[in-house]
Amino acid sequence: MITMALSKGRQLKDFIAFLKSKELTHLSDALESVSRELVVETGSIRFLLVKGEDVPVYVEEGVADLGITGSDVLYEQKRHINNLMDLPFGYCHFALAAKEPKDAYPVVATKYVQFTQDYFDSIRQPVKIIYLKGSVELAATIDMADAIMDIVQTGTTLRENGLEEQVQLDEINARLISNKHAFFSKNDEIQTIINQFKRQVQ
């Protein structure tokens, strides 16, 4: 049996739609029937439903053989896992957002500390990073920070809070990842799943 860690929330809905598009309805049906369960078994695959940031942890520790998470999470965590393939959902991008354009943004609020530091290092500007887990838009709205670094899909939340994208940065999407050991010990099962995900359905 393969164990796969999945992120709860929007990404799970996108994954269910992806499974349907590949005619893997036995998997999509099992996941759609979930109410409060954290473990779902379908016979050949056991799904663990966890927080998005925890998916790579479960995979690295070997509790899950596979996982689906965003490339933003992988960038921040730098886990010792295999990045197997891009998946066609979860599309968004990193963006630096502020009330108005400035020559510099000395203080930036974000959940994405590593990406933010790397960006400012690349443009050779000093920055103080304020780490926030919640709605980072507030930090720029009340002038606690000059800007925020966040992931943006439609930009609606930014506009509703009086912010605008100043710099559009790296694209983000969902990724299939695997545990290093499981990739070899369960290679046949993992390759079967990869082939199912790559299959073109007429």
Coordinates of C-alpha atoms in Angstrom, one line a residue:
M1 CA 0.0 0.0 0.0
I2 CA 1.1 3.5 -0.8
T3 CA 0.6 6.3 1.7
M4 CA 0.1 9.8 0.3
A5 CA 0.0 13.0 2.3
L6 CA -2.4 15.6 1.1
S7 CA -3.1 19.2 2.0
K8 CA -6.6 20.0 3.3
G9 CA -8.5 22.9 1.8
R10 CA -8.5 24.3 -1.8
Q11 CA -5.6 22.1 -2.9
L12 CA -7.6 19.0 -2.0
K13 CA -10.5 20.2 -4.1
D14 CA -8.2 20.8 -7.0
F15 CA -6.7 17.4 -6.6
I16 CA -10.1 15.7 -6.6
A17 CA -10.9 17.5 -9.8
F18 CA -7.6 16.4 -11.3
L19 CA -8.3 12.8 -10.3
K20 CA -11.7 13.0 -12.1
S21 CA -10.0 14.4 -15.2
K22 CA -7.8 11.2 -15.2
E23 CA -10.8 9.0 -14.6
L24 CA -9.5 7.9 -11.3
T25 CA -13.0 8.1 -9.8
H26 CA -12.4 5.4 -7.1
L27 CA -9.9 7.8 -5.6
S28 CA -11.8 11.0 -6.1
D29 CA -15.0 9.4 -4.7
A30 CA -13.2 8.3 -1.6
L31 CA -11.8 11.8 -1.0
E32 CA -15.1 13.5 -1.7
S33 CA -16.8 11.5 1.0
V34 CA -14.5 12.8 3.7
S35 CA -16.0 14.8 6.5
R36 CA -13.7 15.0 9.5
E37 CA -11.5 12.0 8.8
L38 CA -7.8 12.5 8.7
V39 CA -7.0 9.0 7.2
V40 CA -8.8 7.7 4.1
E41 CA -8.1 4.2 2.7
T42 CA -9.1 3.2 -0.8
G43 CA -7.5 -0.3 -1.0
S44 CA -4.3 0.5 -2.8
I45 CA -3.7 4.0 -1.4
R46 CA -4.0 5.5 2.0
F47 CA -4.4 9.2 2.2
L48 CA -3.3 11.4 5.1
L49 CA -5.0 14.7 5.3
V50 CA -2.7 17.3 6.9
K51 CA -1.8 20.9 7.0
G52 CA -0.1 22.0 3.7
E53 CA 3.1 23.0 5.4
D54 CA 3.3 19.5 7.1
V55 CA 3.1 17.5 3.9
P56 CA 6.9 17.5 3.2
V57 CA 7.5 16.7 6.8
Y58 CA 5.4 13.5 6.7
V59 CA 7.1 12.5 3.4
E60 CA 10.7 13.2 4.6
E61 CA 10.1 11.3 7.8
G62 CA 8.8 8.3 5.9
V63 CA 5.3 8.3 7.4
A64 CA 4.1 9.0 3.8
D65 CA 5.6 7.6 0.7
L66 CA 4.2 10.4 -1.5
G67 CA 2.8 13.8 -1.0
I68 CA 1.2 16.7 -2.9
T69 CA 2.2 20.2 -1.9
G70 CA 2.9 23.6 -3.4
S71 CA 6.3 24.6 -4.8
D72 CA 6.2 27.5 -2.4
V73 CA 6.2 25.1 0.6
L74 CA 9.1 23.2 -1.0
Y75 CA 11.1 26.4 -1.5
E76 CA 10.7 27.5 2.1
Q77 CA 11.5 24.1 3.7
K78 CA 14.3 22.6 1.6
R79 CA 13.4 19.1 2.7
H80 CA 15.3 16.0 1.7
I81 CA 12.7 14.5 -0.6
N82 CA 12.3 13.7 -4.3
N83 CA 10.5 16.3 -6.4
L84 CA 8.8 13.9 -8.9
M85 CA 6.6 15.9 -11.2
D86 CA 4.6 19.1 -11.7
L87 CA 0.8 18.9 -11.4
P88 CA -1.6 21.0 -13.4
F89 CA -3.3 22.8 -10.5
G90 CA -2.5 25.1 -7.6
Y91 CA -1.4 27.9 -9.9
C92 CA -0.4 31.2 -8.4
H93 CA 2.7 33.3 -8.0
F94 CA 4.8 35.1 -5.5
A95 CA 4.4 38.9 -5.4
L96 CA 5.7 41.9 -3.6
A97 CA 2.7 44.1 -2.8
A98 CA 2.4 47.5 -1.3
K99 CA 0.1 50.6 -1.2
E100 CA 2.2 52.3 -3.8
P101 CA 5.5 52.0 -5.7
K102 CA 8.7 52.9 -3.8
D103 CA 12.4 52.8 -4.5
A104 CA 12.9 50.5 -1.6
Y105 CA 10.9 48.5 0.9
P106 CA 13.0 48.3 4.1
V107 CA 10.4 46.3 6.1
V108 CA 8.4 43.4 4.6
A109 CA 5.9 41.2 6.3
T110 CA 5.5 37.7 5.0
K111 CA 5.0 34.0 5.8
Y112 CA 7.7 33.2 3.2
V113 CA 10.9 34.3 4.9
Q114 CA 13.4 32.3 2.8
F115 CA 12.0 33.4 -0.5
T116 CA 11.7 37.1 0.6
Q117 CA 15.3 37.1 1.9
D118 CA 16.6 35.5 -1.3
Y119 CA 14.7 38.0 -3.4
F120 CA 16.1 41.0 -1.6
D121 CA 19.6 39.5 -1.6
S122 CA 19.3 39.1 -5.4
I123 CA 18.5 42.8 -5.8
R124 CA 21.0 43.8 -3.2
Q125 CA 18.7 45.7 -1.0
P126 CA 18.7 45.3 2.8
V127 CA 15.4 44.2 4.3
K128 CA 13.9 43.6 7.8
I129 CA 11.5 40.7 7.5
I130 CA 8.5 40.4 9.9
Y131 CA 7.3 36.8 10.0
L132 CA 3.5 36.5 10.2
K133 CA 1.3 33.4 9.9
G134 CA -2.0 35.1 9.4
S135 CA -3.3 37.7 6.9
V136 CA -0.2 39.6 6.0
E137 CA -2.1 42.3 4.1
L138 CA -3.0 44.0 7.4
A139 CA 0.7 44.7 8.1
A140 CA 1.0 46.9 5.0
T141 CA -2.5 48.4 5.4
I142 CA -1.7 49.7 8.9
D143 CA 1.9 50.6 7.9
M144 CA 3.6 48.1 10.2
A145 CA 5.5 47.1 7.0
D146 CA 6.3 48.9 3.8
A147 CA 5.2 45.9 1.8
I148 CA 4.3 42.2 2.0
M149 CA 5.5 39.2 0.1
D150 CA 2.7 36.7 -0.5
I151 CA 1.3 34.3 -3.0
V152 CA -1.3 35.7 -5.3
Q153 CA -3.9 34.0 -7.4
T154 CA -6.4 36.6 -8.6
G155 CA -5.3 39.7 -6.6
T156 CA -8.7 40.2 -5.2
T157 CA -7.6 40.1 -1.5
L158 CA -4.8 42.6 -2.3
R159 CA -7.2 45.1 -3.9
E160 CA -9.8 44.7 -1.1
N161 CA -7.0 45.8 1.3
G162 CA -5.8 48.8 -0.8
L163 CA -2.6 47.0 -2.0
E164 CA -1.2 46.5 -5.5
E165 CA 1.4 44.1 -6.9
Q166 CA 4.6 45.9 -7.3
V167 CA 6.7 43.0 -8.5
Q168 CA 5.4 39.7 -9.9
L169 CA 7.8 36.9 -9.1
D170 CA 8.1 33.1 -9.3
E171 CA 5.2 31.0 -10.5
I172 CA 3.9 28.3 -8.1
N173 CA 2.1 25.1 -8.7
A174 CA 1.4 21.7 -7.1
R175 CA 4.1 19.1 -7.0
L176 CA 4.2 15.4 -6.5
I177 CA 7.0 14.5 -4.0
S178 CA 8.3 11.2 -2.6
N179 CA 10.3 9.9 0.3
K180 CA 13.8 9.1 -0.8
H181 CA 13.8 5.5 0.4
A182 CA 10.2 4.8 -0.7
F183 CA 11.1 5.8 -4.2
F184 CA 13.3 2.8 -4.5
S185 CA 11.6 0.3 -2.2
K186 CA 8.1 1.0 -3.7
N187 CA 9.2 2.1 -7.1
D188 CA 6.7 -0.1 -9.1
E189 CA 3.7 1.3 -7.2
I190 CA 5.0 4.9 -7.4
Q191 CA 5.6 4.6 -11.1
T192 CA 2.1 3.3 -11.6
I193 CA 0.7 6.4 -9.9
I194 CA 3.0 8.7 -11.9
N195 CA 1.8 7.0 -15.1
Q196 CA -1.8 7.4 -14.1
F197 CA -1.3 11.1 -13.4
K198 CA 0.4 11.5 -16.8
R199 CA -2.1 9.6 -18.8
Q200 CA -4.0 11.5 -21.5
V201 CA -7.7 10.8 -21.2
Q202 CA -9.8 11.2 -24.4

